Structure formats: structure tokens, C-alpha cells
């Protein structure tokens, strides 16, 4: 689901769709979720509506030409709930989302204060009623005591419990029922029975033969309301922690940016006013305001809150910096490339919000059960009441009534409604904090069922950047070794300095990393697919090779700027075919070349003045963590394969180095999807790990597509899972997170279903014939409140999730 989309209208035009998120207040169970979703989906122009009970958010995709916010607000209110005042488009910038979230939190804090105040009143009155129950009749007559209890209990029932009545009435109007129905029925039954006993005690005394007892239960009604509110209060406090991850992400956004003005002056402006192309100055200890490229200066930047990587990253001119990360040491300037809703931080926030607004397939079970749960509980309560009244011990009617109240109060649809979304919200947030961006709840569930992980070689198993691995010189000459390896590399790099080929860049980078000074060249020429050649100025061979050089080629020189002679050498650098076309023989390097080729190296032969002096082996270096990651994936019970467009020899070399047994080589990008299909045809669930762009067909075909990289637009939009940094350890981490989240969801559902399956019969009196045990309604209320809090608390354990470091 994208932030803004368009779809074809009936007339062939484009219908503008917008996706916005509203906080919804007053929801407590899966029944509430179903009613809000149904009310909104029935509106014309609504493309989709999803409620997340854990975050309390309603995500709606709608046609703004057919309806507006007022229509959605009215639909939610007609369902008995209240829509928050500050919606935010999922495509909004970080500050807009932050402002909307802050407004929602202020409204939730206000609601929480209201619950707390009502809770205090209910528990205080309940405690007073319990004390009054202990007052002996010798002090105050029972009739006057009951009247006093009625006076105390009535405000609790009418004012404190008003939200239950409103919710139950709203559900009744829509011919359904929910948690409010159960609480309203249970407490009202106790209150009305007690009120009748208080004002008409003689009638109850005359009806003692049918099992009526002249006793009041005002204390039970008040304390049940108080305990239910206590549960909701604790639940709301715990649910507030589930969105801690996204709040921390929002808190990364800088408030201002220091922009270089037209005259070179530095001006502080709000971050919302930064435009693409602006040059921004960042000093030590400041947050980088937007995304951009360093143009001047250097520093170490802490990117841990966005990527999960704890070590600061060195930034030099030309390097990318990410808005929201923290500058540690130096001062630098960068040019803004992405601002507002286009920054990586905004994309990550949008990604997480969309994922948290989705539902996992496993949640459908809870939704189906919740749809019939309350009617079933009411039926069980009625059956229990009838059985106790007809066949129970004396006072039959009173015991039947208490059993009825206990059954409706102890039942807890809230726990079932919260079991999945709380774990989903916390799990997705934990992933985002550690650089694992999971698109939806369905994705999270699918990741648990994988059998095979297919790793693309280039850029995934390897770094995707070739590096010099070997420098081999001709082993013999007239007077021993002709050149040192560094001198050969220096010559090659001097020639390749004029090339833009990745292999040439690798040679130049290797020379610079060894501190080798490059020489001047002239007459540079490149032959595509073959190699390069140039004349090198100022190179003097080692003294012990001078005789060899004089015998191999005539000495040549050029007069320098100050009249001195500069030696000239014609240097060729390229593949075997290039040298053969020039009439050069590989000679003594034949065996070495074959060995390096078997090891997966790309070979660059170096010839100077007509003779081959050495060979340079270049390879895309395997990621240092790759072998450990393959081993970890296998320990998770997964088969690991590698696919690549490279030849079989380099592919096998890389696979052997990291421990991968199954390799698919010489596979074109379009054919990678066929590899995935073949594995799926064997009945396996397949994850494809690639860069999210070149591997798009395979990512789309796989049961789970995982994009490596830095969270670019393309990667985020195409993959099921995006790893915000190029760290292969996040692949098994994503699978472990999925399994951990699904394990918590199953624990929650098992607890929620088990709780109700066990305690509802106990509340109905199943243990009374054998053990003489009946559940007091007050204990039933306490158990119900504990059930929801336990589910949320169990989900919060996922906040401790951390990937293993490679």
C-alpha cells in the first residue's frame, strides 16, 4: 500500500487515492476493530481500511474526490468510537508524522487521565463498600446499610461505568456485541439485583423458596468496574510502549539546518525549508538534517539508529550522508539530494507505519473467534444460570446469579484481539531499529516458513566492488626478479588512472592504499572488452633489471621541463586476448594464470616494452561475515543456494570459500526467477536475497524477497524485506525475528484461548461438584484484567531483539 496512488476510474481516467492514518479512541477488543473497519469500508470511495488494535490506528485508503475526513469521522462515531483530530498521510514527511503522533499521544494521555480518575473513584468506593459489608447489624441496621451502599455505588455504576454502557448500546444498535456488552451485562445484573433487594427486601424474603437470598452485591459491581478499568489502564500504558521504536525514529529528525547562503554566509532555517541542491553545514555533535552528498570536509557519522550498525562510519567528499544520523567528530558540508518525505528516514517511518497497519493471516483466526465469542459467552452464562437455578444448592437463585455474573466478567476477548497486533507492532519496530524493514504482517509470517535461501553472488555474498587480490611478477629473468610486486602495481595503476572501468578503479585503489606514487602517462588508449595501454613517463627499472631491459627493448626517453631525460615505457594492461592480439605470449605465467582463474580471479596481464612482466588478479571480495551467515542459516534448518551470472569457476570458488554447496552459475538476470520457480516447483518456500534492482524478477517470484543495500526508493518499493545496510548478518536476523514474533503471537493466542477455555467453565461452576469451588465475580474481574496485560507484556519482550554481529 503506497502513500498516494492512483487507479483507473470508470471513465478511463485516473482516480486520486490517498492513504491516511487516524488515531481511534475507545477500542478494546477484536470486536471493536471489526466494527470500525466495517463502518469505514461501507463508505463509497474507500479502497481499504485496516485497524491496528495495538497502536490504536485506523489506516484508510480512499478516493478524496468521493469523500473527505468528515465522512470517515462520522462513520467511526456512528460505530461508537472517536476519531483523533490529527490524521497524517503515510507519504508525509517526518515532521508532519511527528506532529500527528504528538497530537494523538496528547489525546491518549487525556483519555488515560480520565480512565485513571474513574479508576480511583471505582476502587475507592469499592473498598468503602467492602468495609461497610463488615459493619455488624448491631451498629447499623441492614436496611440503612444497604441504602448507604446504594448511594455510594450508584455514581460508580452511572458515571464510572458509562463507557461500558455506551459501548454496549453502540454494539446493540449494530446488532453485535463486544467486551463492553459483557461488562455492562455483568455489573448491571449485580447492581440491579442489589438495588431491588435494598428497596424491596420483603418481596425477596417471601420468595426465599425459589432460592432468592436477601443480600446485596454493590461491592462486587463497583470493584468489577474498577478492576476492568485497572486492566485497561495498565493495558494502555503497556500498549504505549509498543510504538516506542517509531517514536525514536521520529525523534532523529533535526529541527533546523545550517544552510550556506548566496554570499557564503551560514543561515539557520527550519529543516522543512531545505531544498534539493542546498549546501548544508554540519558540526560535531549535530544531527544531519536531510540526505545528501559530502562536498567538503570529513567526519565519522553514527548511523546506528537507522542501520543498527554500532561503529561510526567515516565520511569523505562524495560519500552519502543520511538525515537523522549523528555527526561525531569533524565539520563538513554536504549538498542536499533528498528532503522532506523523500529522505531515507521518512521512507523508513512510512515503511514501518504501513507494516504496523497491516494484518498477518494468523490474526484471521482471532478475528473469526472474536466474531462469535461474546454471543457464545452470553449463551454459556445463561445455560449456567438455568442449571444452577434448577439443580443447584440453596440459595439457588443467588448462586445462579453470581455464576452468571462471573462467566460474563471472566471472559476476555481483549486478550485475543491484542495477541497478534501487539506482537506485530513490537516485532516490526524492533526490526526497524536494527536495520530490518519488513513490509507487512503477512511478510513476517511468511518468513517463518522458509525452506531455502537463495543468495545472489555479486553485492550480496560479495561486496559488489572488485578488489586486487593478487599481484604476481615474472619469476625469472637474466639477473633474477625483474620487478617487485608494488612496482608492477604502480605501473598498472598509472595506466589505469585514465580508465573508468571497475577493474581499473580497483587497481588504482590498491596502489593508493599501499601509498604508491603514480606516474605521468600520455597516449592513453582503451580497447573495450580487452584492456588499456599508455606511455609511462619517468619510470626507471631496478638496477638489477637494467641489463634485461636493454636486451629486451631499445632505450627511449623524453626531455623534461628542466632539460633532463625522462625514460619512456609503453605499458599494456588487459586480458589474455588483448595480449595475444598484440603478439605477446604469457609464457612463465601460464600455470599461475590457470590457478588464479580457478580461484575466481579476473586476470589483468601487464606488459612493458614488449614483454609480459606479471599478472594482477582482481576479484569481487567475499563479505567477511558471509561464511558465518551461511553457517547460521543452515543452523536454522535452511538450505542455502547461490545464483550468479558469472562463470562456473569463479562461482564455485566463492561458494567454496563461504560454504555454499548448491550453485547456479551463468544465469542471466531474467533467468534468476526461473531458478526460484524450479525450487518452488519442488515444494519449497524460497527467499531470494539480492540488491532489489537487478534481481527484481527473482525477488518478485520468491516467497520472500529480501533487498540488500541502503534503503533506496527502488529497494523499499520492490522487496518484502529491505535491509537498510549492506550487512549479510541481517538476513538470518530477519528470519530469527520472524520466528520470534510468530512464537510470541502463538504464545499470546494460546494464553488467550487457553485462559477462556479453562476459566469460563470454572466460572460456570465446573469444579463445584468435585471441589466445591465457585469463582467470586471480583476474582473473575481481576483475572480478566490480568489476561490482557499479560498478552501485552509478553509481546514487549520482543523489544530486546538484537541481530548477531558478524
PDB file of N, CA, C and O in Angstrom, residues 522-584:
ATOM      1  N   UNK A 522      50.970   9.329 -21.108  1.00  0.00           N
ATOM      2  CA  UNK A 522      50.450  10.015 -22.286  1.00  0.00           C
ATOM      3  C   UNK A 522      50.053   8.958 -23.305  1.00  0.00           C
ATOM      4  O   UNK A 522      50.359   7.770 -23.158  1.00  0.00           O
ATOM      5  N   UNK A 523      49.362   9.370 -24.332  1.00  0.00           N
ATOM      6  CA  UNK A 523      48.910   8.475 -25.404  1.00  0.00           C
ATOM      7  C   UNK A 523      48.074   7.317 -24.874  1.00  0.00           C
ATOM      8  O   UNK A 523      48.247   6.155 -25.274  1.00  0.00           O
ATOM      9  N   UNK A 524      47.182   7.628 -23.961  1.00  0.00           N
ATOM     10  CA  UNK A 524      46.324   6.584 -23.374  1.00  0.00           C
ATOM     11  C   UNK A 524      45.316   6.104 -24.417  1.00  0.00           C
ATOM     12  O   UNK A 524      44.733   6.887 -25.164  1.00  0.00           O
ATOM     13  N   UNK A 525      45.111   4.787 -24.474  1.00  0.00           N
ATOM     14  CA  UNK A 525      44.122   4.218 -25.385  1.00  0.00           C
ATOM     15  C   UNK A 525      43.456   3.041 -24.699  1.00  0.00           C
ATOM     16  O   UNK A 525      44.122   2.243 -24.021  1.00  0.00           O
ATOM     17  N   UNK A 526      42.140   2.947 -24.861  1.00  0.00           N
ATOM     18  CA  UNK A 526      41.373   1.844 -24.272  1.00  0.00           C
ATOM     19  C   UNK A 526      40.701   1.061 -25.387  1.00  0.00           C
ATOM     20  O   UNK A 526      40.165   1.632 -26.333  1.00  0.00           O
ATOM     21  N   UNK A 527      40.763  -0.262 -25.279  1.00  0.00           N
ATOM     22  CA  UNK A 527      40.097  -1.146 -26.230  1.00  0.00           C
ATOM     23  C   UNK A 527      38.976  -1.851 -25.472  1.00  0.00           C
ATOM     24  O   UNK A 527      39.260  -2.693 -24.608  1.00  0.00           O
ATOM     25  N   UNK A 528      37.713  -1.506 -25.735  1.00  0.00           N
ATOM     26  CA  UNK A 528      36.598  -2.081 -24.968  1.00  0.00           C
ATOM     27  C   UNK A 528      36.618  -3.596 -24.969  1.00  0.00           C
ATOM     28  O   UNK A 528      36.812  -4.237 -26.005  1.00  0.00           O
ATOM     29  N   UNK A 529      36.434  -4.168 -23.767  1.00  0.00           N
ATOM     30  CA  UNK A 529      36.413  -5.616 -23.638  1.00  0.00           C
ATOM     31  C   UNK A 529      37.781  -6.255 -23.700  1.00  0.00           C
ATOM     32  O   UNK A 529      37.901  -7.495 -23.659  1.00  0.00           O
ATOM     33  N   UNK A 530      38.843  -5.486 -23.850  1.00  0.00           N
ATOM     34  CA  UNK A 530      40.194  -6.037 -23.978  1.00  0.00           C
ATOM     35  C   UNK A 530      41.128  -5.492 -22.896  1.00  0.00           C
ATOM     36  O   UNK A 530      41.631  -6.235 -22.086  1.00  0.00           O
ATOM     37  N   UNK A 531      41.388  -4.174 -22.931  1.00  0.00           N
ATOM     38  CA  UNK A 531      42.313  -3.596 -21.972  1.00  0.00           C
ATOM     39  C   UNK A 531      42.678  -2.170 -22.331  1.00  0.00           C
ATOM     40  O   UNK A 531      41.990  -1.517 -23.135  1.00  0.00           O
ATOM     41  N   UNK A 532      43.784  -1.700 -21.741  1.00  0.00           N
ATOM     42  CA  UNK A 532      44.227  -0.322 -21.964  1.00  0.00           C
ATOM     43  C   UNK A 532      45.733  -0.333 -22.183  1.00  0.00           C
ATOM     44  O   UNK A 532      46.427  -1.283 -21.820  1.00  0.00           O
ATOM     45  N   UNK A 533      46.242   0.754 -22.791  1.00  0.00           N
ATOM     46  CA  UNK A 533      47.679   0.921 -22.934  1.00  0.00           C
ATOM     47  C   UNK A 533      48.001   2.406 -22.914  1.00  0.00           C
ATOM     48  O   UNK A 533      47.162   3.253 -23.235  1.00  0.00           O
ATOM     49  N   UNK A 534      49.230   2.716 -22.508  1.00  0.00           N
ATOM     50  CA  UNK A 534      49.660   4.118 -22.438  1.00  0.00           C
ATOM     51  C   UNK A 534      51.171   4.153 -22.330  1.00  0.00           C
ATOM     52  O   UNK A 534      51.823   3.148 -22.026  1.00  0.00           O
ATOM     53  N   UNK A 535      51.719   5.306 -22.604  1.00  0.00           N
ATOM     54  CA  UNK A 535      53.157   5.528 -22.420  1.00  0.00           C
ATOM     55  C   UNK A 535      53.362   6.135 -21.039  1.00  0.00           C
ATOM     56  O   UNK A 535      52.739   7.143 -20.696  1.00  0.00           O
ATOM     57  N   UNK A 536      54.239   5.505 -20.268  1.00  0.00           N
ATOM     58  CA  UNK A 536      54.516   5.963 -18.904  1.00  0.00           C
ATOM     59  C   UNK A 536      55.807   6.768 -18.918  1.00  0.00           C
ATOM     60  O   UNK A 536      56.821   6.324 -19.452  1.00  0.00           O
ATOM     61  N   UNK A 537      55.738   7.951 -18.294  1.00  0.00           N
ATOM     62  CA  UNK A 537      56.894   8.836 -18.253  1.00  0.00           C
ATOM     63  C   UNK A 537      57.585   8.746 -16.886  1.00  0.00           C
ATOM     64  O   UNK A 537      56.933   8.678 -15.850  1.00  0.00           O
ATOM     65  N   UNK A 538      58.940   8.730 -16.915  1.00  0.00           N
ATOM     66  CA  UNK A 538      59.705   8.862 -15.678  1.00  0.00           C
ATOM     67  C   UNK A 538      59.909   7.580 -14.914  1.00  0.00           C
ATOM     68  O   UNK A 538      60.342   7.614 -13.758  1.00  0.00           O
ATOM     69  N   UNK A 539      59.643   6.414 -15.512  1.00  0.00           N
ATOM     70  CA  UNK A 539      59.817   5.162 -14.761  1.00  0.00           C
ATOM     71  C   UNK A 539      61.200   4.601 -15.000  1.00  0.00           C
ATOM     72  O   UNK A 539      61.632   4.421 -16.135  1.00  0.00           O
ATOM     73  N   UNK A 540      61.925   4.297 -13.924  1.00  0.00           N
ATOM     74  CA  UNK A 540      63.254   3.690 -14.032  1.00  0.00           C
ATOM     75  C   UNK A 540      63.198   2.306 -13.373  1.00  0.00           C
ATOM     76  O   UNK A 540      62.800   2.189 -12.217  1.00  0.00           O
ATOM     77  N   UNK A 541      63.628   1.303 -14.088  1.00  0.00           N
ATOM     78  CA  UNK A 541      63.613  -0.042 -13.539  1.00  0.00           C
ATOM     79  C   UNK A 541      64.685  -0.193 -12.468  1.00  0.00           C
ATOM     80  O   UNK A 541      65.641   0.583 -12.376  1.00  0.00           O
ATOM     81  N   UNK A 542      64.514  -1.217 -11.669  1.00  0.00           N
ATOM     82  CA  UNK A 542      65.510  -1.513 -10.640  1.00  0.00           C
ATOM     83  C   UNK A 542      66.862  -1.783 -11.294  1.00  0.00           C
ATOM     84  O   UNK A 542      66.946  -2.271 -12.417  1.00  0.00           O
ATOM     85  N   UNK A 543      67.915  -1.483 -10.555  1.00  0.00           N
ATOM     86  CA  UNK A 543      69.268  -1.601 -11.105  1.00  0.00           C
ATOM     87  C   UNK A 543      69.573  -3.024 -11.567  1.00  0.00           C
ATOM     88  O   UNK A 543      70.204  -3.237 -12.601  1.00  0.00           O
ATOM     89  N   UNK A 544      69.085  -4.015 -10.826  1.00  0.00           N
ATOM     90  CA  UNK A 544      69.410  -5.389 -11.194  1.00  0.00           C
ATOM     91  C   UNK A 544      68.662  -5.860 -12.433  1.00  0.00           C
ATOM     92  O   UNK A 544      68.916  -6.942 -12.935  1.00  0.00           O
ATOM     93  N   UNK A 545      67.732  -5.066 -12.931  1.00  0.00           N
ATOM     94  CA  UNK A 545      66.993  -5.446 -14.132  1.00  0.00           C
ATOM     95  C   UNK A 545      67.424  -4.637 -15.348  1.00  0.00           C
ATOM     96  O   UNK A 545      66.889  -4.800 -16.429  1.00  0.00           O
ATOM     97  N   UNK A 546      68.393  -3.756 -15.168  1.00  0.00           N
ATOM     98  CA  UNK A 546      68.767  -2.855 -16.259  1.00  0.00           C
ATOM     99  C   UNK A 546      69.277  -3.624 -17.481  1.00  0.00           C
ATOM    100  O   UNK A 546      68.922  -3.316 -18.615  1.00  0.00           O
ATOM    101  N   UNK A 547      70.127  -4.613 -17.241  1.00  0.00           N
ATOM    102  CA  UNK A 547      70.656  -5.370 -18.363  1.00  0.00           C
ATOM    103  C   UNK A 547      69.548  -6.086 -19.120  1.00  0.00           C
ATOM    104  O   UNK A 547      69.559  -6.141 -20.345  1.00  0.00           O
ATOM    105  N   UNK A 548      68.580  -6.636 -18.378  1.00  0.00           N
ATOM    106  CA  UNK A 548      67.442  -7.317 -19.026  1.00  0.00           C
ATOM    107  C   UNK A 548      66.672  -6.358 -19.902  1.00  0.00           C
ATOM    108  O   UNK A 548      66.343  -6.655 -21.030  1.00  0.00           O
ATOM    109  N   UNK A 549      66.447  -5.143 -19.388  1.00  0.00           N
ATOM    110  CA  UNK A 549      65.662  -4.187 -20.151  1.00  0.00           C
ATOM    111  C   UNK A 549      66.371  -3.813 -21.444  1.00  0.00           C
ATOM    112  O   UNK A 549      65.762  -3.717 -22.501  1.00  0.00           O
ATOM    113  N   UNK A 550      67.687  -3.587 -21.352  1.00  0.00           N
ATOM    114  CA  UNK A 550      68.422  -3.172 -22.543  1.00  0.00           C
ATOM    115  C   UNK A 550      68.386  -4.252 -23.618  1.00  0.00           C
ATOM    116  O   UNK A 550      68.383  -3.962 -24.803  1.00  0.00           O
ATOM    117  N   UNK A 551      68.324  -5.499 -23.193  1.00  0.00           N
ATOM    118  CA  UNK A 551      68.304  -6.588 -24.162  1.00  0.00           C
ATOM    119  C   UNK A 551      66.903  -6.765 -24.756  1.00  0.00           C
ATOM    120  O   UNK A 551      66.761  -7.221 -25.884  1.00  0.00           O
ATOM    121  N   UNK A 552      65.874  -6.415 -23.991  1.00  0.00           N
ATOM    122  CA  UNK A 552      64.519  -6.684 -24.444  1.00  0.00           C
ATOM    123  C   UNK A 552      63.966  -5.581 -25.330  1.00  0.00           C
ATOM    124  O   UNK A 552      63.115  -5.818 -26.174  1.00  0.00           O
ATOM    125  N   UNK A 553      64.365  -4.343 -25.106  1.00  0.00           N
ATOM    126  CA  UNK A 553      63.798  -3.240 -25.881  1.00  0.00           C
ATOM    127  C   UNK A 553      64.791  -2.093 -25.934  1.00  0.00           C
ATOM    128  O   UNK A 553      65.562  -1.889 -25.005  1.00  0.00           O
ATOM    129  N   UNK A 554      64.755  -1.327 -27.019  1.00  0.00           N
ATOM    130  CA  UNK A 554      65.658  -0.167 -27.094  1.00  0.00           C
ATOM    131  C   UNK A 554      65.269   0.884 -26.060  1.00  0.00           C
ATOM    132  O   UNK A 554      64.093   1.064 -25.768  1.00  0.00           O
ATOM    133  N   UNK A 555      66.310   1.539 -25.516  1.00  0.00           N
ATOM    134  CA  UNK A 555      66.048   2.590 -24.524  1.00  0.00           C
ATOM    135  C   UNK A 555      65.434   3.793 -25.223  1.00  0.00           C
ATOM    136  O   UNK A 555      65.838   4.180 -26.310  1.00  0.00           O
ATOM    137  N   UNK A 556      64.424   4.369 -24.611  1.00  0.00           N
ATOM    138  CA  UNK A 556      63.828   5.582 -25.162  1.00  0.00           C
ATOM    139  C   UNK A 556      63.652   6.588 -24.054  1.00  0.00           C
ATOM    140  O   UNK A 556      63.565   6.239 -22.890  1.00  0.00           O
ATOM    141  N   UNK A 557      63.597   7.879 -24.388  1.00  0.00           N
ATOM    142  CA  UNK A 557      63.473   8.914 -23.353  1.00  0.00           C
ATOM    143  C   UNK A 557      62.842  10.143 -23.962  1.00  0.00           C
ATOM    144  O   UNK A 557      62.692  10.256 -25.169  1.00  0.00           O
ATOM    145  N   UNK A 558      62.469  11.052 -23.035  1.00  0.00           N
ATOM    146  CA  UNK A 558      61.874  12.306 -23.458  1.00  0.00           C
ATOM    147  C   UNK A 558      62.451  13.399 -22.584  1.00  0.00           C
ATOM    148  O   UNK A 558      62.648  13.209 -21.379  1.00  0.00           O
ATOM    149  N   UNK A 559      62.735  14.558 -23.168  1.00  0.00           N
ATOM    150  CA  UNK A 559      63.321  15.648 -22.399  1.00  0.00           C
ATOM    151  C   UNK A 559      62.264  16.301 -21.530  1.00  0.00           C
ATOM    152  O   UNK A 559      61.199  16.679 -22.006  1.00  0.00           O
ATOM    153  N   UNK A 560      62.581  16.428 -20.221  1.00  0.00           N
ATOM    154  CA  UNK A 560      61.637  17.018 -19.289  1.00  0.00           C
ATOM    155  C   UNK A 560      61.669  18.522 -19.339  1.00  0.00           C
ATOM    156  O   UNK A 560      62.380  19.144 -20.130  1.00  0.00           O
ATOM    157  N   UNK A 561      60.931  19.151 -18.420  1.00  0.00           N
ATOM    158  CA  UNK A 561      60.784  20.609 -18.401  1.00  0.00           C
ATOM    159  C   UNK A 561      62.095  21.293 -18.088  1.00  0.00           C
ATOM    160  O   UNK A 561      62.335  22.416 -18.510  1.00  0.00           O
ATOM    161  N   UNK A 562      62.992  20.621 -17.353  1.00  0.00           N
ATOM    162  CA  UNK A 562      64.265  21.237 -16.970  1.00  0.00           C
ATOM    163  C   UNK A 562      65.433  20.677 -17.773  1.00  0.00           C
ATOM    164  O   UNK A 562      66.581  20.820 -17.390  1.00  0.00           O
ATOM    165  N   UNK A 563      65.133  20.044 -18.864  1.00  0.00           N
ATOM    166  CA  UNK A 563      66.175  19.569 -19.753  1.00  0.00           C
ATOM    167  C   UNK A 563      66.649  18.168 -19.483  1.00  0.00           C
ATOM    168  O   UNK A 563      67.414  17.618 -20.257  1.00  0.00           O
ATOM    169  N   UNK A 564      66.229  17.526 -18.323  1.00  0.00           N
ATOM    170  CA  UNK A 564      66.688  16.166 -18.041  1.00  0.00           C
ATOM    171  C   UNK A 564      65.887  15.170 -18.867  1.00  0.00           C
ATOM    172  O   UNK A 564      64.779  15.441 -19.274  1.00  0.00           O
ATOM    173  N   UNK A 565      66.490  14.028 -19.090  1.00  0.00           N
ATOM    174  CA  UNK A 565      65.824  12.992 -19.859  1.00  0.00           C
ATOM    175  C   UNK A 565      64.871  12.197 -18.965  1.00  0.00           C
ATOM    176  O   UNK A 565      65.221  11.830 -17.854  1.00  0.00           O
ATOM    177  N   UNK A 566      63.633  11.936 -19.448  1.00  0.00           N
ATOM    178  CA  UNK A 566      62.669  11.091 -18.735  1.00  0.00           C
ATOM    179  C   UNK A 566      62.497   9.803 -19.520  1.00  0.00           C
ATOM    180  O   UNK A 566      62.143   9.846 -20.694  1.00  0.00           O
ATOM    181  N   UNK A 567      62.756   8.654 -18.877  1.00  0.00           N
ATOM    182  CA  UNK A 567      62.569   7.378 -19.591  1.00  0.00           C
ATOM    183  C   UNK A 567      61.117   7.205 -19.999  1.00  0.00           C
ATOM    184  O   UNK A 567      60.202   7.640 -19.299  1.00  0.00           O
ATOM    185  N   UNK A 568      60.904   6.558 -21.118  1.00  0.00           N
ATOM    186  CA  UNK A 568      59.565   6.266 -21.597  1.00  0.00           C
ATOM    187  C   UNK A 568      59.384   4.763 -21.687  1.00  0.00           C
ATOM    188  O   UNK A 568      60.288   4.052 -22.112  1.00  0.00           O
ATOM    189  N   UNK A 569      58.191   4.303 -21.278  1.00  0.00           N
ATOM    190  CA  UNK A 569      57.864   2.879 -21.384  1.00  0.00           C
ATOM    191  C   UNK A 569      56.437   2.742 -21.860  1.00  0.00           C
ATOM    192  O   UNK A 569      55.540   3.442 -21.382  1.00  0.00           O
ATOM    193  N   UNK A 570      56.223   1.823 -22.819  1.00  0.00           N
ATOM    194  CA  UNK A 570      54.879   1.549 -23.295  1.00  0.00           C
ATOM    195  C   UNK A 570      54.319   0.385 -22.482  1.00  0.00           C
ATOM    196  O   UNK A 570      54.880  -0.725 -22.502  1.00  0.00           O
ATOM    197  N   UNK A 571      53.237   0.646 -21.751  1.00  0.00           N
ATOM    198  CA  UNK A 571      52.673  -0.345 -20.832  1.00  0.00           C
ATOM    199  C   UNK A 571      51.293  -0.758 -21.322  1.00  0.00           C
ATOM    200  O   UNK A 571      50.457   0.090 -21.640  1.00  0.00           O
ATOM    201  N   UNK A 572      51.085  -2.066 -21.393  1.00  0.00           N
ATOM    202  CA  UNK A 572      49.775  -2.614 -21.763  1.00  0.00           C
ATOM    203  C   UNK A 572      49.206  -3.366 -20.554  1.00  0.00           C
ATOM    204  O   UNK A 572      49.942  -4.040 -19.829  1.00  0.00           O
ATOM    205  N   UNK A 573      47.909  -3.267 -20.398  1.00  0.00           N
ATOM    206  CA  UNK A 573      47.241  -3.931 -19.287  1.00  0.00           C
ATOM    207  C   UNK A 573      45.906  -4.453 -19.783  1.00  0.00           C
ATOM    208  O   UNK A 573      45.069  -3.678 -20.263  1.00  0.00           O
ATOM    209  N   UNK A 574      45.682  -5.787 -19.731  1.00  0.00           N
ATOM    210  CA  UNK A 574      44.424  -6.310 -20.223  1.00  0.00           C
ATOM    211  C   UNK A 574      44.315  -7.809 -20.093  1.00  0.00           C
ATOM    212  O   UNK A 574      45.155  -8.465 -19.461  1.00  0.00           O
ATOM    213  N   UNK A 575      43.300  -8.362 -20.725  1.00  0.00           N
ATOM    214  CA  UNK A 575      43.076  -9.802 -20.633  1.00  0.00           C
ATOM    215  C   UNK A 575      43.961 -10.553 -21.625  1.00  0.00           C
ATOM    216  O   UNK A 575      44.694  -9.950 -22.416  1.00  0.00           O
ATOM    217  N   UNK A 576      43.893 -11.880 -21.574  1.00  0.00           N
ATOM    218  CA  UNK A 576      44.760 -12.718 -22.404  1.00  0.00           C
ATOM    219  C   UNK A 576      44.547 -12.429 -23.893  1.00  0.00           C
ATOM    220  O   UNK A 576      45.503 -12.353 -24.669  1.00  0.00           O
ATOM    221  N   UNK A 577      43.291 -12.231 -24.283  1.00  0.00           N
ATOM    222  CA  UNK A 577      43.008 -11.996 -25.696  1.00  0.00           C
ATOM    223  C   UNK A 577      43.674 -10.709 -26.173  1.00  0.00           C
ATOM    224  O   UNK A 577      44.190 -10.637 -27.295  1.00  0.00           O
ATOM    225  N   UNK A 578      43.699  -9.694 -25.345  1.00  0.00           N
ATOM    226  CA  UNK A 578      44.327  -8.421 -25.693  1.00  0.00           C
ATOM    227  C   UNK A 578      45.819  -8.619 -25.950  1.00  0.00           C
ATOM    228  O   UNK A 578      46.379  -8.113 -26.928  1.00  0.00           O
ATOM    229  N   UNK A 579      46.457  -9.375 -25.042  1.00  0.00           N
ATOM    230  CA  UNK A 579      47.889  -9.599 -25.220  1.00  0.00           C
ATOM    231  C   UNK A 579      48.169 -10.431 -26.461  1.00  0.00           C
ATOM    232  O   UNK A 579      49.127 -10.165 -27.209  1.00  0.00           O
ATOM    233  N   UNK A 580      47.345 -11.448 -26.712  1.00  0.00           N
ATOM    234  CA  UNK A 580      47.554 -12.294 -27.898  1.00  0.00           C
ATOM    235  C   UNK A 580      47.381 -11.497 -29.175  1.00  0.00           C
ATOM    236  O   UNK A 580      48.116 -11.703 -30.167  1.00  0.00           O
ATOM    237  N   UNK A 581      46.405 -10.566 -29.168  1.00  0.00           N
ATOM    238  CA  UNK A 581      46.208  -9.731 -30.351  1.00  0.00           C
ATOM    239  C   UNK A 581      47.412  -8.831 -30.606  1.00  0.00           C
ATOM    240  O   UNK A 581      47.691  -8.447 -31.749  1.00  0.00           O
ATOM    241  N   UNK A 582      48.130  -8.499 -29.513  1.00  0.00           N
ATOM    242  CA  UNK A 582      49.320  -7.664 -29.647  1.00  0.00           C
ATOM    243  C   UNK A 582      50.569  -8.503 -29.916  1.00  0.00           C
ATOM    244  O   UNK A 582      51.671  -7.966 -30.074  1.00  0.00           O
ATOM    245  N   UNK A 583      50.409  -9.818 -29.967  1.00  0.00           N
ATOM    246  CA  UNK A 583      51.536 -10.696 -30.267  1.00  0.00           C
ATOM    247  C   UNK A 583      52.378 -11.062 -29.072  1.00  0.00           C
ATOM    248  O   UNK A 583      53.525 -11.517 -29.227  1.00  0.00           O
ATOM    249  N   UNK A 584      51.847 -10.893 -27.834  1.00  0.00           N
ATOM    250  CA  UNK A 584      52.609 -11.219 -26.635  1.00  0.00           C
ATOM    251  C   UNK A 584      52.233 -12.613 -26.146  1.00  0.00           C
ATOM    252  O   UNK A 584      51.080 -13.032 -26.246  1.00  0.00           O
TER     253      UNK A 584
END
